Amino acid sequence: MKKTFLIAAIALCAMLWPQISLAQFVFRITGNGLKEPSYIIGTVHTLDGALLDSIPEYQEAVAQCRQLYTEKDYVDKQRQVEYNQRAQESLILPDGMTIFEHLGPEKSEVLTNVFSEKFNTNLRDSVVKPLWNYSPSFYVGFIWITLMTKSGMIHTGVKTPIDKAIIQQAYDRGWTVGELDEIGENGTILSVEMPSLEAMTDSLMKFLERYDEILESYKKESETVRKMEKFARSCNFEDFDAFSNNIKNVEAFSKANDIIFTKRNEKWLPKIKQAMQEAPTLFDFGAGHLVGDDGVLKMLRDAGYEVTLLTKKRE
């Protein structure tokens, strides 16, 4: 549990200050029968979209492409309504059960005590009654975001997140915008198997019982995050790849890595191949999906494509 945030840090790429420019990784895809090249921009999700104007490799990519495929369309309002509805549905406990009924008396007491002490919130108050029907996944997410913010891993002040800016620019150009992720049959936003209710309950109790310990460990691990920051700032993809892959290969992270990266990458590959046959395409997704033996880069190369890093290492 000590380093759980590292998996999420890779998944969200929430490791850089918003003012860092030239911190994205841009690749060109050619070969294997493609008539025109397509491109990938591996993003740091928390950066501001204003930085796009200062990434010349991105400008080269958009000049060649005619459509965009991204993880999710954060601009289309109808899709957002659907996402929000599905996300809310996936976080509700079954059969009208409350979180207190699900946890039982002892665990419920731990939950209410921590929320009172750490978040100044009385979960038993009728004012917050709408939260009672949410599953442990909701509470895990809330606590994790709070821990990340308090430890300095997440920063506020970004006007337009870079991925949203990429999508909006695609619409402004009249491009087709497609999505790599799909809404799963189980009601989740991701079309991969998510942790069970029992597993999320176990995670919630660990967060609650070790809140202070985990917060301190997040703070102490800031050196690791700064290393990833340094690699991205200098466009040092070789070291970013090696460092990120080492973290993802830690046994304790294998299940989370399988859900966040491997299974999604495998589901994305057919869409990526099909899109490139249709038109020169810009693919926009988190840089963590690029690296390792289960990364998109290796999958494309194994499929016969030539993938070339355009962003050069900078001091």
XYZ file of C-alpha atoms in Angstrom:
315
model
C 0.000 0.000 0.000
C 2.973 2.268 0.644
C 3.582 2.988 -3.036
C 0.078 2.506 -4.412
C 0.090 6.072 -5.686
C 2.826 5.297 -8.191
C 0.519 3.183 -10.327
C -2.077 5.932 -10.274
C 0.636 8.518 -10.912
C 1.579 6.701 -14.095
C -2.046 6.139 -15.067
C -2.986 9.775 -14.602
C 0.495 11.105 -15.362
C -0.154 13.546 -12.539
C 3.454 14.081 -11.748
C 4.355 17.367 -13.396
C 3.863 21.041 -12.638
C 1.353 22.670 -15.031
C 3.850 25.272 -16.294
C 6.325 22.759 -17.747
C 6.466 23.008 -21.535
C 7.809 20.626 -24.154
C 6.995 17.753 -21.809
C 5.053 15.481 -24.119
C 6.280 12.493 -26.134
C 5.348 12.525 -29.843
C 5.775 9.491 -32.132
C 5.280 8.935 -35.877
C 3.787 5.624 -37.095
C 4.653 4.389 -40.602
C 5.062 1.153 -42.536
C 2.985 -2.021 -42.667
C 1.076 -0.800 -45.703
C 0.174 2.660 -44.381
C -0.079 5.187 -47.207
C 0.318 8.145 -44.847
C 1.822 8.395 -41.356
C -0.172 8.608 -38.149
C 1.022 10.028 -34.845
C 0.847 9.502 -31.082
C 1.121 12.166 -28.426
C 1.726 10.631 -25.003
C 0.391 13.255 -22.627
C 0.740 14.323 -19.037
C -2.937 14.698 -18.227
C -2.681 17.508 -15.684
C -0.783 19.925 -17.911
C -2.457 22.980 -19.429
C -3.534 22.883 -23.063
C -1.852 26.243 -23.664
C 1.429 24.321 -23.875
C 0.467 22.732 -27.188
C 1.607 25.807 -29.128
C 5.141 25.279 -27.782
C 5.474 21.645 -28.921
C 6.741 21.728 -32.546
C 6.459 17.962 -32.933
C 2.764 18.193 -32.077
C 2.355 20.891 -34.726
C 3.951 18.558 -37.277
C 1.529 15.815 -36.291
C -1.651 17.872 -36.572
C -0.532 19.216 -39.949
C -0.491 15.655 -41.295
C -3.566 14.167 -39.595
C -7.297 14.318 -40.330
C -8.844 12.599 -37.313
C -8.255 12.078 -33.603
C -8.609 9.056 -31.361
C -8.382 9.757 -27.650
C -9.022 7.804 -24.442
C -12.354 9.541 -23.884
C -14.096 12.481 -25.509
C -14.114 15.128 -22.779
C -15.719 17.736 -25.039
C -18.861 16.102 -26.466
C -21.596 17.068 -24.001
C -23.856 14.130 -24.811
C -21.026 11.688 -24.166
C -20.236 13.413 -20.897
C -23.831 13.028 -19.739
C -23.637 9.329 -20.577
C -20.278 8.933 -18.836
C -21.499 10.701 -15.722
C -24.629 8.588 -15.609
C -22.713 5.335 -16.050
C -20.060 6.387 -13.539
C -22.700 7.189 -10.949
C -24.507 3.914 -11.614
C -21.291 1.946 -11.207
C -20.633 3.545 -7.805
C -24.049 2.791 -6.294
C -24.423 -0.190 -3.976
C -26.902 -2.862 -5.102
C -30.485 -3.236 -3.837
C -30.633 0.176 -2.147
C -28.005 -0.877 0.410
C -26.176 1.833 2.363
C -22.450 1.938 2.977
C -23.124 1.381 6.680
C -25.148 -1.769 5.996
C -22.469 -3.025 3.644
C -19.571 -2.414 6.035
C -21.258 -3.435 9.258
C -20.983 -1.692 12.649
C -17.221 -1.932 13.289
C -16.014 -0.871 9.862
C -18.702 1.811 9.664
C -17.379 3.322 12.881
C -13.879 3.481 11.408
C -15.286 5.184 8.289
C -17.276 7.797 10.180
C -14.413 8.525 12.607
C -11.888 9.129 9.835
C -14.250 11.356 7.852
C -15.009 13.361 10.981
C -11.368 13.720 11.998
C -9.668 14.149 8.616
C -12.375 15.745 6.459
C -14.540 17.478 9.061
C -17.578 15.624 7.713
C -20.268 13.869 9.730
C -21.313 10.997 7.481
C -24.253 10.253 9.757
C -25.720 13.700 9.157
C -28.831 13.623 6.954
C -27.318 16.428 4.863
C -24.880 13.919 3.339
C -27.442 11.130 3.081
C -27.043 10.912 -0.740
C -23.531 9.544 -0.092
C -24.831 6.627 1.946
C -25.716 4.586 -1.137
C -22.275 4.922 -2.714
C -19.972 1.900 -2.799
C -16.475 1.616 -1.289
C -15.058 2.589 -4.718
C -16.433 6.109 -4.276
C -14.867 6.506 -0.844
C -11.556 5.049 -2.007
C -11.481 7.565 -4.864
C -12.323 10.471 -2.589
C -9.650 9.547 -0.050
C -7.035 8.887 -2.705
C -7.592 12.259 -4.399
C -7.390 13.956 -1.004
C -4.139 12.178 -0.174
C -2.653 13.064 -3.536
C -3.612 16.704 -3.112
C -2.365 17.006 0.461
C 0.937 15.364 -0.434
C 1.464 17.763 -3.324
C 1.106 15.160 -6.074
C -1.901 16.889 -7.687
C -1.856 20.578 -8.530
C -4.712 22.933 -9.252
C -4.870 25.963 -11.500
C -4.977 24.322 -14.920
C -7.525 26.180 -17.062
C -7.945 23.625 -19.848
C -6.342 20.181 -19.382
C -4.124 19.297 -22.308
C -6.185 16.313 -23.476
C -9.356 18.378 -23.532
C -7.538 21.057 -25.514
C -6.356 18.473 -28.070
C -9.934 17.238 -28.503
C -11.367 20.742 -28.838
C -8.745 21.643 -31.437
C -9.685 18.506 -33.392
C -13.342 19.566 -33.447
C -12.315 23.085 -34.479
C -10.447 21.602 -37.459
C -13.499 19.596 -38.460
C -11.859 16.264 -37.645
C -13.653 13.075 -36.721
C -13.110 12.316 -33.013
C -13.139 8.707 -31.862
C -12.656 7.035 -28.500
C -10.284 4.230 -27.570
C -12.103 3.376 -24.350
C -15.651 2.077 -24.254
C -18.321 1.930 -21.587
C -18.195 -1.550 -20.134
C -21.121 -3.935 -19.972
C -20.828 -3.898 -16.199
C -21.683 -0.186 -16.150
C -18.141 1.035 -15.674
C -16.575 3.579 -17.975
C -13.683 1.262 -18.822
C -14.444 -1.851 -20.832
C -12.228 -3.997 -18.607
C -12.910 -5.988 -15.488
C -12.691 -3.782 -12.422
C -11.871 -4.852 -8.839
C -14.668 -6.648 -7.008
C -16.776 -5.057 -4.294
C -14.916 -7.133 -1.715
C -11.526 -5.992 -3.017
C -12.558 -2.342 -2.942
C -13.908 -2.771 0.580
C -10.528 -4.139 1.635
C -8.770 -1.198 -0.028
C -11.085 1.267 1.691
C -10.338 -0.158 5.128
C -6.581 0.005 4.487
C -6.870 3.648 3.466
C -8.927 4.434 6.563
C -6.829 2.526 9.072
C -3.491 3.764 7.696
C -4.456 7.233 6.499
C -1.660 9.146 8.265
C 0.949 6.532 7.398
C -0.027 6.553 3.736
C -0.026 10.349 3.598
C 3.508 10.471 4.991
C 4.676 7.802 2.571
C 3.251 9.805 -0.345
C 5.192 12.848 0.807
C 8.410 10.849 1.154
C 8.000 9.377 -2.309
C 8.049 12.817 -3.896
C 11.647 12.176 -5.000
C 10.398 9.391 -7.267
C 7.807 11.707 -8.771
C 10.425 14.406 -9.301
C 12.533 11.912 -11.273
C 9.620 11.235 -13.599
C 9.107 14.996 -13.830
C 12.726 15.473 -14.838
C 12.538 12.812 -17.553
C 9.401 14.305 -19.065
C 10.652 17.893 -18.844
C 13.779 16.962 -20.806
C 11.841 14.671 -23.208
C 14.078 11.845 -22.040
C 11.807 9.011 -23.121
C 14.467 6.316 -22.739
C 14.819 6.920 -18.995
C 11.082 7.586 -18.603
C 10.413 4.213 -20.213
C 12.892 2.325 -18.047
C 11.866 4.017 -14.812
C 8.122 3.641 -15.406
C 8.486 0.030 -16.522
C 10.397 -0.844 -13.347
C 7.540 0.499 -11.256
C 4.887 -1.305 -13.282
C 6.747 -4.603 -12.939
C 6.701 -4.549 -9.141
C 4.674 -7.603 -8.110
C 2.413 -5.635 -5.766
C 1.274 -3.474 -8.690
C 0.704 -6.247 -11.224
C -3.086 -6.437 -10.871
C -3.571 -2.677 -11.018
C -1.211 -2.496 -13.988
C -3.209 -5.206 -15.761
C -6.435 -3.210 -15.355
C -5.069 0.273 -16.009
C -2.699 -0.521 -18.851
C -2.399 -4.042 -20.290
C -6.064 -4.887 -20.885
C -6.893 -1.441 -22.161
C -3.889 -1.390 -24.494
C -4.943 -4.750 -25.913
C -8.456 -3.452 -26.545
C -7.103 -0.264 -28.104
C -4.804 -1.935 -30.639
C -7.490 -3.077 -33.135
C -9.049 0.402 -33.054
C -5.659 2.018 -33.614
C -4.887 -0.227 -36.584
C -8.321 0.340 -38.135
C -8.177 4.118 -37.665
C -4.783 4.359 -39.374
C -6.184 2.541 -42.407
C -9.071 5.016 -42.628
C -7.048 8.254 -42.430
C -3.873 9.755 -40.952
C -4.749 9.769 -37.258
C -3.481 11.496 -34.144
C -3.735 9.278 -31.066
C -3.836 11.051 -27.705
C -3.429 9.094 -24.463
C -1.397 9.025 -21.261
C 2.344 8.430 -21.617
C 2.139 5.467 -19.245
C 0.402 3.492 -22.000
C 3.481 3.789 -24.208
C 6.035 1.971 -22.112
C 6.975 -1.617 -21.342
C 6.342 -5.014 -22.875
C 2.591 -4.398 -22.611
C 2.852 -0.862 -24.015
C 1.289 0.432 -27.201
C 4.689 1.073 -28.790
C 5.794 -2.546 -28.534
C 2.387 -3.797 -29.659
C 2.558 -1.650 -32.789
C 6.139 -2.674 -33.561
C 5.280 -6.338 -33.038
C 2.428 -5.837 -35.532
C 4.905 -4.651 -38.170
C 4.717 -0.868 -37.862
C 7.687 1.479 -37.594
C 7.275 3.811 -34.638
C 9.684 6.750 -34.420
C 10.153 9.102 -31.480
C 10.086 12.689 -32.769
C 10.594 14.642 -29.563
C 14.326 14.984 -28.959
C 16.015 14.925 -25.587
C 16.406 18.436 -24.191
C 18.585 19.773 -21.400
